[in-house]
Coordinates of C-alpha atoms and ligand atoms in Angstrom, one line a residue:
Chain A
M1 CA -30.2 30.8 31.8
S2 CA -26.7 31.4 30.4
L3 CA -25.3 29.0 27.8
L4 CA -22.0 28.7 29.6
E5 CA -21.7 29.4 33.3
I6 CA -18.4 29.2 35.2
K7 CA -18.5 29.7 39.0
D8 CA -15.4 30.2 41.2
A9 CA -13.1 28.2 39.0
T10 CA -9.7 27.7 40.5
L11 CA -6.7 25.8 39.0
K12 CA -3.2 25.7 40.4
F13 CA -0.1 24.3 38.7
G14 CA 2.2 23.5 41.6
G15 CA 2.6 26.9 43.3
V16 CA 1.2 28.9 40.4
V17 CA -2.4 29.8 40.7
A18 CA -3.3 29.9 37.0
V19 CA -7.0 30.7 37.5
N20 CA -8.2 32.1 40.7
K21 CA -11.9 31.9 41.8
L22 CA -13.0 33.0 38.3
S23 CA -16.7 33.4 37.5
L24 CA -18.2 34.2 34.2
S25 CA -21.3 33.5 32.2
V26 CA -21.7 33.6 28.4
E27 CA -25.2 34.2 27.1
E28 CA -26.6 32.5 24.1
G29 CA -25.9 34.4 20.9
E30 CA -23.3 36.8 22.2
V31 CA -19.6 37.2 21.4
Y32 CA -17.6 37.3 24.6
A33 CA -13.9 38.0 24.9
I34 CA -11.3 37.3 27.6
V35 CA -8.4 39.7 27.4
G36 CA -5.3 39.9 29.6
P37 CA -1.5 39.8 29.5
N38 CA 0.4 36.7 28.7
G39 CA 0.2 34.1 31.4
A40 CA -3.0 35.6 32.8
G41 CA -4.7 32.2 32.5
K42 CA -6.9 32.7 29.5
S43 CA -5.9 29.5 27.7
T44 CA -6.2 27.7 30.9
V45 CA -9.9 28.7 31.1
F46 CA -10.4 27.2 27.6
N47 CA -8.6 24.0 28.6
M48 CA -10.8 23.6 31.6
I49 CA -13.9 24.0 29.4
S50 CA -12.5 21.5 27.0
R51 CA -11.9 19.2 30.0
F52 CA -8.1 18.9 29.3
Y53 CA -7.5 20.4 32.7
Q54 CA -9.4 19.5 35.8
P55 CA -10.2 22.5 38.0
H56 CA -9.4 22.2 41.7
A57 CA -12.6 24.0 42.6
G58 CA -15.6 25.5 40.9
T59 CA -18.5 24.6 38.7
F60 CA -18.8 24.5 34.9
T61 CA -22.3 24.4 33.4
F62 CA -23.1 24.3 29.7
D63 CA -26.7 24.6 28.8
G64 CA -27.8 23.3 32.2
Q65 CA -25.5 20.3 32.1
N66 CA -22.5 19.8 34.4
L67 CA -19.5 20.0 32.2
L68 CA -17.2 18.4 34.8
E69 CA -19.1 15.1 34.4
R70 CA -17.8 14.8 30.8
A71 CA -14.6 13.5 29.5
A72 CA -12.6 15.6 27.1
D73 CA -13.8 13.6 24.1
Q74 CA -17.4 14.1 25.1
V75 CA -17.3 17.9 25.1
A76 CA -17.6 18.1 21.3
D77 CA -20.9 16.2 21.6
L78 CA -22.4 18.9 23.6
G79 CA -21.8 21.3 20.8
I80 CA -18.6 23.0 22.0
A81 CA -15.9 23.4 19.4
R82 CA -12.5 25.1 19.7
T83 CA -9.3 26.3 18.1
F84 CA -5.9 26.3 19.7
Q85 CA -3.5 29.1 20.3
N86 CA -0.7 27.1 18.5
I87 CA -2.7 25.7 15.6
E88 CA -3.3 22.0 16.1
L89 CA -4.2 20.7 12.7
F90 CA -3.8 17.2 11.2
D91 CA -0.7 18.1 9.2
H92 CA -0.4 15.0 7.0
A93 CA -4.0 15.3 5.7
T94 CA -5.7 17.6 3.3
V95 CA -7.8 20.6 4.2
L96 CA -10.9 18.7 3.2
Q97 CA -10.0 15.8 5.5
N98 CA -9.3 18.1 8.4
L99 CA -12.7 19.7 8.0
L100 CA -14.3 16.2 7.8
V101 CA -12.7 15.2 11.1
G102 CA -14.7 18.1 12.5
R103 CA -17.8 16.1 11.6
H104 CA -16.6 13.2 13.7
R105 CA -19.2 13.8 16.5
H106 CA -21.9 13.2 13.9
R107 CA -20.6 9.8 13.0
K108 CA -23.4 7.2 13.0
T109 CA -21.9 4.3 11.2
S110 CA -20.1 1.3 12.8
L111 CA -16.7 -0.1 12.1
V112 CA -18.1 -3.1 10.1
E113 CA -20.3 -0.8 8.0
E114 CA -17.3 1.3 7.2
L115 CA -15.1 -1.7 6.4
F116 CA -17.6 -2.6 3.7
F117 CA -18.5 1.0 2.8
A118 CA -22.1 0.2 3.2
P119 CA -24.7 2.4 1.5
R120 CA -25.4 4.1 4.8
V121 CA -21.7 5.1 5.0
R122 CA -21.9 6.6 1.5
R123 CA -25.0 8.5 2.3
E124 CA -23.5 9.9 5.5
E125 CA -20.3 10.8 3.7
I126 CA -22.2 12.9 1.2
A127 CA -24.1 14.6 4.0
H128 CA -20.8 15.3 5.8
R129 CA -19.3 16.6 2.6
E130 CA -22.2 19.0 2.1
A131 CA -21.9 20.4 5.5
V132 CA -18.1 20.8 5.0
E133 CA -18.6 22.5 1.6
E134 CA -20.8 25.1 3.3
V135 CA -17.9 25.9 5.6
I136 CA -15.5 26.0 2.7
D137 CA -17.7 28.4 0.9
F138 CA -18.1 30.5 4.0
L139 CA -14.4 30.8 4.6
D140 CA -13.3 31.0 1.0
L141 CA -11.2 27.9 1.3
Q142 CA -12.0 26.5 -2.2
P143 CA -8.4 27.0 -3.5
Y144 CA -7.0 24.9 -0.7
R145 CA -9.6 22.1 -0.5
D146 CA -7.2 19.3 -1.6
K147 CA -4.0 20.8 -0.3
M148 CA -2.0 19.2 2.5
I149 CA -1.8 21.2 5.7
A150 CA 1.9 20.8 5.9
G151 CA 2.5 23.0 2.9
L152 CA 0.0 25.8 3.8
P153 CA 0.9 29.3 5.0
Y154 CA 0.2 30.2 8.6
G155 CA -2.7 32.5 7.9
V156 CA -4.5 29.8 5.9
R157 CA -4.0 27.2 8.7
K158 CA -5.6 29.6 11.1
V159 CA -8.7 29.7 8.9
V160 CA -8.7 26.0 8.4
E161 CA -8.7 25.5 12.1
L162 CA -11.7 27.8 12.4
G163 CA -13.3 25.8 9.6
R164 CA -12.7 22.5 11.3
A165 CA -14.4 23.9 14.5
L166 CA -17.3 25.2 12.4
A167 CA -17.7 21.9 10.6
S168 CA -18.7 20.2 13.8
G169 CA -21.8 22.4 13.9
P170 CA -21.2 23.8 17.4
R171 CA -23.4 25.9 19.6
L172 CA -20.4 27.4 21.4
L173 CA -17.2 28.3 19.6
L174 CA -14.0 28.8 21.6
L175 CA -11.4 30.8 19.7
D176 CA -8.0 31.0 21.3
E177 CA -6.3 34.1 19.8
P178 CA -7.9 33.9 16.4
A179 CA -6.1 36.9 15.0
S180 CA -2.6 36.4 16.5
G181 CA 0.0 36.3 13.8
L182 CA -2.4 37.4 11.1
S183 CA -1.8 40.3 8.7
V184 CA -4.1 43.4 8.8
E185 CA -6.1 42.0 5.9
E186 CA -6.5 38.6 7.4
T187 CA -7.5 40.1 10.7
Q188 CA -10.2 42.1 8.8
D189 CA -11.5 38.9 7.3
M190 CA -11.5 37.2 10.7
R191 CA -13.6 40.1 12.1
W192 CA -16.2 39.7 9.4
W193 CA -16.3 35.9 9.8
I194 CA -16.8 36.2 13.6
D195 CA -19.6 38.7 13.0
D196 CA -21.2 36.3 10.5
I197 CA -20.7 33.3 12.7
R198 CA -22.8 35.0 15.3
K199 CA -25.4 36.7 13.1
Q200 CA -25.9 34.2 10.3
M201 CA -25.1 30.9 12.0
G202 CA -26.4 31.9 15.5
I203 CA -23.3 30.5 17.2
T204 CA -22.2 31.8 20.5
V205 CA -18.5 32.8 20.5
L206 CA -16.1 32.9 23.5
M207 CA -12.7 34.2 22.4
V208 CA -9.3 35.1 23.8
E209 CA -7.7 38.0 21.9
H210 CA -5.0 40.6 22.3
D211 CA -6.0 42.8 19.4
M212 CA -8.2 45.3 21.1
G213 CA -9.4 46.7 17.8
L214 CA -10.8 43.4 16.9
V215 CA -12.3 42.9 20.4
S216 CA -14.1 46.2 20.5
S217 CA -15.5 45.7 17.0
V218 CA -17.0 42.2 17.4
C219 CA -17.5 41.6 21.1
D220 CA -20.5 42.4 23.2
R221 CA -18.8 41.8 26.5
V222 CA -15.2 41.6 27.6
L223 CA -13.6 40.2 30.7
A224 CA -10.2 41.4 31.7
L225 CA -8.1 38.8 33.4
A226 CA -4.8 39.2 35.3
D227 CA -3.0 36.6 37.3
G228 CA -6.0 34.3 36.9
A229 CA -8.5 36.6 38.5
K230 CA -11.1 38.9 37.1
L231 CA -10.1 42.6 36.9
A232 CA -13.1 44.0 35.1
E233 CA -16.1 42.9 33.0
G234 CA -18.4 44.9 30.7
T235 CA -18.6 46.3 27.2
P236 CA -15.3 46.8 25.4
A237 CA -15.4 50.5 26.1
E238 CA -16.1 50.1 29.8
V239 CA -13.3 47.6 30.2
Q240 CA -10.8 49.6 28.3
A241 CA -11.6 52.6 30.5
H242 CA -11.5 50.7 33.8
P243 CA -8.8 52.0 36.1
A244 CA -7.7 48.5 37.2
V245 CA -7.2 47.4 33.5
I246 CA -5.2 50.5 32.7
E247 CA -3.1 49.9 35.7
A248 CA -2.5 46.2 34.8
Y249 CA -1.5 47.1 31.2
L250 CA 0.5 50.2 31.8
G251 CA 1.8 49.6 35.3
A252 CA 1.1 51.4 38.5
G253 CA 1.4 55.1 38.4
A254 CA 0.3 55.5 34.8
V255 CA -3.2 56.6 35.8
Chain B
M1 CA -1.0 16.9 -17.4
R2 CA -4.3 15.4 -16.3
I3 CA -6.9 17.8 -15.0
L4 CA -9.8 16.5 -13.0
F5 CA -13.2 18.2 -13.2
K6 CA -15.3 17.0 -10.3
T7 CA -18.9 17.3 -10.8
S8 CA -20.4 15.8 -7.6
Y9 CA -19.3 15.0 -4.1
T10 CA -19.4 11.3 -4.9
D11 CA -16.4 11.8 -7.2
D12 CA -14.3 12.1 -4.1
I13 CA -15.6 9.1 -2.3
R14 CA -15.7 6.7 -5.2
L15 CA -13.3 3.8 -5.1
F16 CA -11.6 5.1 -8.2
P17 CA -11.7 8.9 -8.5
D18 CA -11.7 9.0 -12.3
R19 CA -11.8 6.9 -15.4
W20 CA -8.0 6.9 -15.7
T21 CA -7.4 5.4 -12.3
L22 CA -10.1 2.9 -12.9
A23 CA -8.4 2.0 -16.2
V24 CA -5.0 1.7 -14.5
Y25 CA -6.2 -0.5 -11.6
G26 CA -8.4 -2.5 -14.0
A27 CA -5.3 -3.2 -16.2
L28 CA -3.3 -4.1 -13.1
M29 CA -6.0 -6.6 -12.0
A30 CA -6.2 -8.1 -15.4
L31 CA -2.4 -8.5 -15.4
A32 CA -2.5 -10.1 -12.0
F33 CA -5.2 -12.4 -13.2
A34 CA -3.4 -13.4 -16.4
L35 CA 0.0 -13.7 -14.7
P36 CA 0.0 -17.6 -14.4
W37 CA -0.1 -17.7 -18.2
L38 CA 2.7 -15.2 -18.6
I39 CA 5.3 -16.5 -16.2
D40 CA 6.2 -19.9 -14.9
E41 CA 5.3 -21.6 -11.7
F42 CA 8.4 -20.8 -9.8
Y43 CA 7.9 -17.1 -10.3
I44 CA 4.2 -17.4 -9.5
G45 CA 5.4 -18.6 -6.1
E46 CA 7.6 -15.6 -5.7
V47 CA 4.8 -13.2 -6.6
T48 CA 2.6 -15.0 -4.1
N49 CA 5.3 -14.4 -1.5
V50 CA 5.3 -10.6 -2.3
L51 CA 1.5 -10.5 -2.0
I52 CA 1.5 -12.2 1.4
W53 CA 4.1 -9.7 2.6
A54 CA 2.0 -7.0 1.2
I55 CA -1.0 -8.2 3.2
A56 CA 1.1 -8.2 6.4
G57 CA 2.4 -4.7 5.4
L58 CA -1.2 -3.4 5.0
G59 CA -1.9 -4.7 8.5
L60 CA 1.0 -2.9 10.1
M61 CA 0.5 0.1 7.8
L62 CA -2.9 0.6 9.2
L63 CA -1.5 0.9 12.7
T64 CA 1.8 2.6 12.1
G65 CA 1.4 4.6 8.9
Q66 CA -2.3 5.5 9.5
T67 CA -2.6 5.8 13.2
G68 CA 1.0 6.5 14.1
Q69 CA 1.4 3.7 16.6
V70 CA 4.7 1.8 16.2
S71 CA 4.5 -2.0 16.8
L72 CA 7.4 -4.4 16.9
G73 CA 5.1 -7.1 18.0
H74 CA 3.4 -8.0 14.8
A75 CA 5.2 -11.3 14.3
A76 CA 3.2 -12.5 17.3
F77 CA 0.0 -11.7 15.5
L78 CA 1.2 -13.4 12.4
A79 CA 1.7 -16.4 14.6
I80 CA -1.7 -16.2 16.2
G81 CA -3.4 -16.0 12.8
C82 CA -1.3 -18.9 11.6
Y83 CA -1.8 -21.2 14.5
T84 CA -5.5 -20.3 15.0
N85 CA -6.3 -21.1 11.4
T86 CA -4.5 -24.4 11.5
I87 CA -6.1 -25.4 14.8
L88 CA -9.6 -24.4 13.7
I89 CA -9.2 -26.5 10.6
E90 CA -7.9 -29.4 12.7
I91 CA -11.0 -29.3 14.9
G92 CA -13.1 -29.7 11.7
L93 CA -14.0 -26.2 10.5
P94 CA -13.9 -25.8 6.8
F95 CA -11.2 -23.4 5.4
I96 CA -13.8 -20.9 4.2
V97 CA -15.0 -20.5 7.8
A98 CA -11.7 -21.1 9.7
F99 CA -9.6 -18.6 7.7
P100 CA -11.8 -15.5 8.1
L101 CA -12.4 -16.5 11.8
A102 CA -8.6 -16.8 12.4
G103 CA -8.2 -13.1 11.4
V104 CA -11.1 -12.0 13.5
I105 CA -9.8 -13.9 16.5
T106 CA -6.4 -12.4 16.0
G107 CA -8.0 -9.0 15.9
V108 CA -9.9 -9.6 19.1
V109 CA -6.7 -10.8 20.9
G110 CA -4.9 -7.8 19.5
T111 CA -7.6 -5.4 20.8
I112 CA -7.3 -7.0 24.3
I113 CA -3.5 -6.7 24.3
A114 CA -3.8 -3.1 23.0
I115 CA -5.8 -1.8 25.9
P116 CA -2.9 -1.7 28.3
A117 CA -0.2 -1.4 25.6
L118 CA -1.6 1.7 23.9
R119 CA -1.4 3.8 27.0
L120 CA 2.3 4.0 26.0
H121 CA 3.5 6.3 23.4
G122 CA 6.1 6.3 20.6
I123 CA 9.3 4.5 21.5
Y124 CA 7.9 3.1 24.7
L125 CA 5.1 1.4 22.8
A126 CA 7.7 0.0 20.4
I127 CA 9.7 -1.5 23.3
A128 CA 6.6 -2.9 25.0
T129 CA 5.6 -4.6 21.7
I130 CA 9.0 -6.2 21.3
A131 CA 8.1 -8.1 24.4
L132 CA 5.2 -9.5 22.5
S133 CA 7.4 -10.9 19.8
I134 CA 9.7 -12.5 22.3
L135 CA 6.9 -13.9 24.4
A136 CA 5.1 -15.4 21.4
D137 CA 8.0 -17.9 21.1
D138 CA 7.7 -19.1 24.7
I139 CA 4.0 -19.3 24.6
I140 CA 4.0 -21.4 21.5
V141 CA 6.4 -23.8 23.3
L142 CA 4.3 -23.8 26.5
L143 CA 1.1 -24.5 24.5
D144 CA 2.7 -27.6 23.0
P145 CA -0.5 -29.8 23.0
W146 CA -2.1 -27.3 20.6
T147 CA 0.8 -25.8 18.8
G148 CA 3.1 -28.7 18.4
G149 CA 5.8 -26.7 20.3
V150 CA 9.3 -26.9 18.8
S151 CA 8.4 -29.7 16.4
G152 CA 5.9 -27.4 14.8
K153 CA 2.9 -28.0 12.6
F154 CA 2.2 -28.7 8.9
P155 CA -0.9 -27.1 7.6
D156 CA -3.4 -29.4 5.8
M157 CA -4.3 -29.0 2.2
I158 CA -6.9 -26.3 1.7
T159 CA -10.3 -27.3 0.4
I160 CA -12.9 -24.7 -0.6
F161 CA -16.1 -26.3 -1.6
G162 CA -14.3 -29.4 -2.8
L163 CA -11.6 -27.4 -4.7
E164 CA -8.2 -28.4 -3.4
I165 CA -5.4 -25.9 -3.1
E166 CA -1.9 -26.7 -2.2
R167 CA 1.1 -24.4 -2.2
W168 CA 3.7 -26.8 -3.7
T169 CA 1.8 -28.9 -6.1
M170 CA -0.7 -26.2 -7.2
P171 CA 1.0 -22.9 -6.9
V172 CA -1.3 -21.2 -9.3
R173 CA -4.4 -22.0 -7.3
F174 CA -2.7 -20.8 -4.2
Y175 CA -1.7 -17.7 -6.0
Y176 CA -5.3 -16.9 -6.8
L177 CA -6.3 -17.5 -3.2
V178 CA -3.7 -15.1 -2.0
L179 CA -4.6 -12.6 -4.7
A180 CA -8.3 -12.7 -3.5
V181 CA -7.3 -12.1 0.1
T182 CA -5.0 -9.3 -1.0
V183 CA -7.8 -7.6 -2.9
I184 CA -10.2 -7.9 0.0
C185 CA -7.7 -6.5 2.5
T186 CA -6.8 -3.6 0.1
L187 CA -10.5 -2.8 -0.3
F188 CA -11.0 -2.8 3.5
Y189 CA -8.1 -0.5 3.9
R190 CA -9.4 1.8 1.2
N191 CA -12.9 1.8 2.6
L192 CA -11.6 2.8 6.0
L193 CA -9.6 5.7 4.4
R194 CA -12.8 7.2 3.0
S195 CA -14.8 6.7 6.2
P196 CA -14.9 8.6 9.5
L197 CA -12.9 5.9 11.3
G198 CA -10.0 6.1 8.9
R199 CA -9.9 9.9 9.3
A200 CA -10.0 9.5 13.1
F201 CA -6.9 7.3 12.8
A202 CA -5.1 9.9 10.9
A203 CA -6.3 12.6 13.3
I204 CA -4.8 10.6 16.3
R205 CA -1.5 10.2 14.4
D206 CA -1.2 14.0 13.8
S207 CA -2.6 15.5 17.0
E208 CA -4.2 13.6 19.8
V209 CA -5.2 16.9 21.5
S210 CA -7.3 18.2 18.7
A211 CA -8.6 14.7 17.8
T212 CA -10.0 14.7 21.4
A213 CA -11.5 18.1 21.0
M214 CA -13.3 16.9 17.9
G215 CA -14.8 14.1 19.9
V216 CA -12.5 11.2 19.0
H217 CA -12.0 8.8 22.0
I218 CA -8.3 8.3 21.7
L219 CA -7.9 4.9 23.5
R220 CA -11.0 3.3 22.0
T221 CA -10.0 4.4 18.5
K222 CA -6.4 3.3 18.9
C223 CA -7.8 -0.1 20.0
K224 CA -9.9 -0.3 16.9
A225 CA -6.8 0.5 14.8
F226 CA -4.9 -2.2 16.6
G227 CA -7.7 -4.8 16.3
L228 CA -8.1 -4.1 12.5
S229 CA -4.4 -4.2 12.0
C230 CA -4.1 -7.5 13.8
M231 CA -7.0 -9.0 11.9
I232 CA -5.3 -8.3 8.6
T233 CA -1.9 -9.5 10.0
G234 CA -3.6 -12.7 11.2
W235 CA -4.7 -13.4 7.7
A236 CA -1.2 -12.8 6.4
G237 CA 0.1 -15.1 9.1
A238 CA -2.3 -17.9 8.1
L239 CA -1.2 -17.6 4.5
M240 CA 2.5 -17.5 5.5
G241 CA 1.9 -20.8 7.2
Y242 CA 0.7 -22.3 4.0
Y243 CA 3.4 -20.7 2.0
A244 CA 6.1 -22.0 4.3
G245 CA 4.5 -25.5 4.5
A246 CA 5.7 -25.9 8.0
F247 CA 6.1 -23.6 11.0
N248 CA 7.2 -23.8 14.6
N249 CA 7.9 -21.5 17.5
E250 CA 10.9 -19.9 15.7
T251 CA 9.1 -19.1 12.4
F252 CA 7.5 -15.8 13.6
S253 CA 10.5 -14.2 15.3
L254 CA 11.4 -10.7 16.3
V255 CA 13.3 -10.4 13.1
I256 CA 10.0 -10.8 11.2
S257 CA 8.5 -7.9 13.2
I258 CA 11.5 -5.7 12.4
T259 CA 11.4 -6.7 8.8
L260 CA 7.7 -5.7 8.6
L261 CA 8.4 -2.3 10.1
M262 CA 11.3 -1.7 7.8
M263 CA 9.2 -2.8 4.9
I264 CA 6.5 -0.1 5.4
V265 CA 9.0 2.6 6.1
I266 CA 10.9 1.8 2.9
G267 CA 7.7 1.5 1.0
G268 CA 6.3 4.8 2.3
L269 CA 4.4 5.3 5.5
G270 CA 0.7 6.0 5.3
S271 CA -0.2 4.7 1.9
I272 CA -1.5 1.5 0.5
H273 CA 1.1 1.7 -2.3
G274 CA 3.8 1.8 0.3
A275 CA 2.9 -1.7 1.6
F276 CA 3.2 -3.1 -1.8
F277 CA 6.4 -1.4 -2.8
G278 CA 7.9 -2.4 0.5
A279 CA 6.8 -6.0 0.0
V280 CA 8.6 -6.2 -3.3
V281 CA 11.8 -5.0 -1.7
V282 CA 11.5 -7.4 1.2
A283 CA 10.6 -10.4 -0.9
F284 CA 13.3 -9.8 -3.6
L285 CA 16.1 -8.4 -1.6
P286 CA 17.4 -11.8 -0.4
Q287 CA 17.5 -13.1 -4.0
A288 CA 19.1 -9.9 -5.3
L289 CA 21.7 -10.1 -2.6
S290 CA 22.6 -13.7 -3.3
I291 CA 22.8 -13.1 -7.0
L292 CA 25.0 -10.1 -6.3
K293 CA 27.2 -12.0 -3.9
G294 CA 27.5 -14.9 -6.3
A295 CA 28.7 -12.6 -9.0
T296 CA 31.2 -10.8 -6.9
I297 CA 32.7 -13.0 -4.2
G298 CA 31.3 -16.4 -5.0
G299 CA 28.0 -17.8 -3.8
S300 CA 29.6 -20.3 -1.4
V301 CA 31.1 -17.7 0.9
A302 CA 28.8 -17.3 3.9
I303 CA 28.5 -13.8 5.3
P304 CA 26.5 -13.9 8.5
G305 CA 24.1 -11.0 9.0
L306 CA 24.5 -9.7 5.4
E307 CA 20.8 -9.5 4.8
T308 CA 20.0 -7.8 8.0
G309 CA 22.9 -5.4 7.6
V310 CA 21.9 -4.4 4.1
F311 CA 18.3 -4.0 5.3
G312 CA 19.4 -1.7 8.1
M313 CA 21.5 0.4 5.7
I314 CA 18.6 0.8 3.2
L315 CA 16.4 1.8 6.1
I316 CA 18.7 4.4 7.3
L317 CA 19.2 5.8 3.8
F318 CA 15.5 6.1 3.4
I319 CA 14.9 7.8 6.7
L320 CA 17.6 10.3 5.8
F321 CA 17.0 11.0 2.1
E322 CA 13.5 9.8 1.3
P323 CA 11.3 9.8 4.4
M324 CA 8.2 9.4 2.2
G325 CA 9.6 6.0 1.0
L326 CA 9.4 4.5 -2.4
Y327 CA 5.9 5.7 -2.9
G328 CA 7.0 9.3 -2.3
R329 CA 9.8 8.8 -4.8
W330 CA 7.3 7.4 -7.3
L331 CA 4.9 10.3 -6.8
K332 CA 7.8 12.7 -7.5
I333 CA 8.8 10.9 -10.7
R334 CA 5.2 10.9 -11.9
T335 CA 4.8 14.6 -11.3
W336 CA 8.0 15.2 -13.1
F337 CA 6.7 13.4 -16.2
E338 CA 3.3 15.0 -16.0
L339 CA 4.8 18.5 -15.9
F340 CA 7.5 17.8 -18.4
P341 CA 9.4 19.9 -19.3
F342 CA 8.3 22.4 -16.7
A343 CA 9.4 20.7 -13.6
R344 CA 11.7 22.8 -11.4
K345 CA 14.7 21.5 -9.5
D346 CA 13.6 22.6 -6.1
M347 CA 10.0 21.7 -6.5
F348 CA 10.0 19.0 -3.9
R349 CA 12.1 20.8 -1.4
R350 CA 10.3 20.5 1.9
Q351 CA 8.2 23.5 2.7
K352 CA 9.0 25.6 5.7
S353 CA 7.3 23.8 8.4
Y354 CA 6.0 25.3 11.7
L355 CA 7.1 23.9 15.0
K356 CA 4.8 21.0 15.8
T357 CA 3.9 20.8 19.4
E358 CA 1.1 19.3 21.5
R359 CA 1.0 22.3 23.7
L360 CA -2.4 23.6 24.8
R361 CA -1.2 27.1 25.7
Ligands
ADP1 N1 0.2 22.5 31.7 C1 0.7 23.5 32.5 N2 1.7 23.2 33.4 C2 2.2 24.1 34.2 N3 1.9 25.4 34.1 C3 0.9 25.8 33.3 C4 0.3 24.9 32.4 N4 -0.6 25.5 31.6 C5 -0.6 26.8 32.0 N5 0.3 27.0 33.0 C6 0.6 28.2 33.7 O1 -0.6 28.9 34.0 C7 -0.5 30.3 33.7 C8 -1.5 30.7 32.8 O2 -1.2 30.2 31.5 P1 -2.1 30.4 30.2 O3 -3.5 30.1 30.5 O4 -1.5 29.6 29.1 O5 -1.9 31.9 29.9 P2 -2.5 32.8 28.7 O6 -3.4 33.8 29.4 O7 -1.3 33.5 28.1 O8 -3.2 31.9 27.8 C9 1.0 30.5 33.3 O9 1.7 30.9 34.4 C10 1.4 29.2 32.8 O10 2.8 29.1 33.0
MG2 MG1 -2.8 31.5 25.8

């Protein structure tokens, strides 16, 4: 059984069909990429998985459970974490605090216990902190631990957002354009991290990315999307060589 | 410059991060405790007033500074706390039970009101909560049999295990009572800040979308913020009742709500210090103004709206030039001294910030 299975998903915004009868399945342990031109509907797929958008038709199954029965705030609990295309961090908090919010789904203590900072809250806090420190070590965020997000460069924010998603201890990680706006070196780091996330942490990754270099080096399978519909699916090499993809990217007549 | 070496994760979740802060706050507490021996009773009363405003400020700060929800209805919750406390004592509960309960009841009422109100955002929420402030007046009049309507109420003398406390005849005892409540509320606030719930509040303030994606239930969490905020505000209201000695339907007006909001903006949104700094301004500004007026144009000349006008001016100046409030200014001054003589002129220039949107695409 696939970890994530989408069948015939359709979503329209007024007259625009953002996603059209799209089916895909992501296997446990793989890195799967969705590629496609701007406006193809890639982020919309993510937003349906996160339950921010309600599909008009189709089924979404995660680990055998019906995703559509969940509210947006219950998706994290299943073990799905994500980043956003336009970085959505908590700007007036430190890097550490941002990563700790990632732990929110593991909160066990009640309001009253927290008001009195009961011993259990203290124990939990230390456990959360240990989990977060592992992420900080993994992503080399030590120099930024106590820095406010508002003052950080773009590249670092991108990494913090990845860290926040990792801190929640997900089974499936959704990365919306993880390398967009990053320098060559930063993209290189991102490539290693995604590799390690899969290999060391055993987390399944579904990502949207334009950088075909990055996609072909870290992804097992790629799906090419255009106007909300699937053009091609397969290994990165297969998809890049697919006539429909070449046509969509270079325009008719280029083949 | 002070450099911290943290050696364990508990360093960051301790109440006082290091010896130095412990020493500073210890000294501050000792000073607060010794104050009645240092200044005379009239000024003890003034300090008590500052502390009561600071408690109210902490209440609103939790909602507005921490969770990002603006309320112009908090005078109504001051009123609920004040009347509930007085009524509970009248029906025979001892102060030590009635007072905490009054805050809890205010919190519960606040949570119930929050459920529909918090579906609104930003300025719309502010407008909706104005209605609360206005309604409170009418409701107090309508509930005449319990509230005493326009003729108002006079709170009884407080007795805690036989110890009598009265604001006018025993200002020092009343001061200690208020100080104790202040410390408890500050501790509650501080504990929230270092727990998951406090972080969820800040997460909602900064990005509801990603808070949701992290598993934070937005409405439920906002309701908790509203409830806790109202609980603290309720306690402040009960203390205000004692401090004023008498109150009626006009005591907790919209002006009080506005003053509260201005207070936390001037003090510095999002920090405990901000509530205290703001309280000092609010409590002493009327005095400062009347002294200033007396010295310039003569104390007997009445200028209607002077206080409100000056408040408004100060607020606008702060929003324009020091959005971080007095606390922000204080942090800058402290950094300047710590780095002396290496501070640079443009050190605090705001960093280039990236467009903040709540777009999903
Ligand atoms: N909230 C929305 N309201 C209206 N139209 C939307 C919304 N979200 C996405 N769309 C439209 O859906 C299409 C796909 O967008 P998107 O998924 O963001 O594309 P991309 O593949 O670049 O991530 C676009 O035509 C976009 O304008
Ligand atoms: Mg997109």
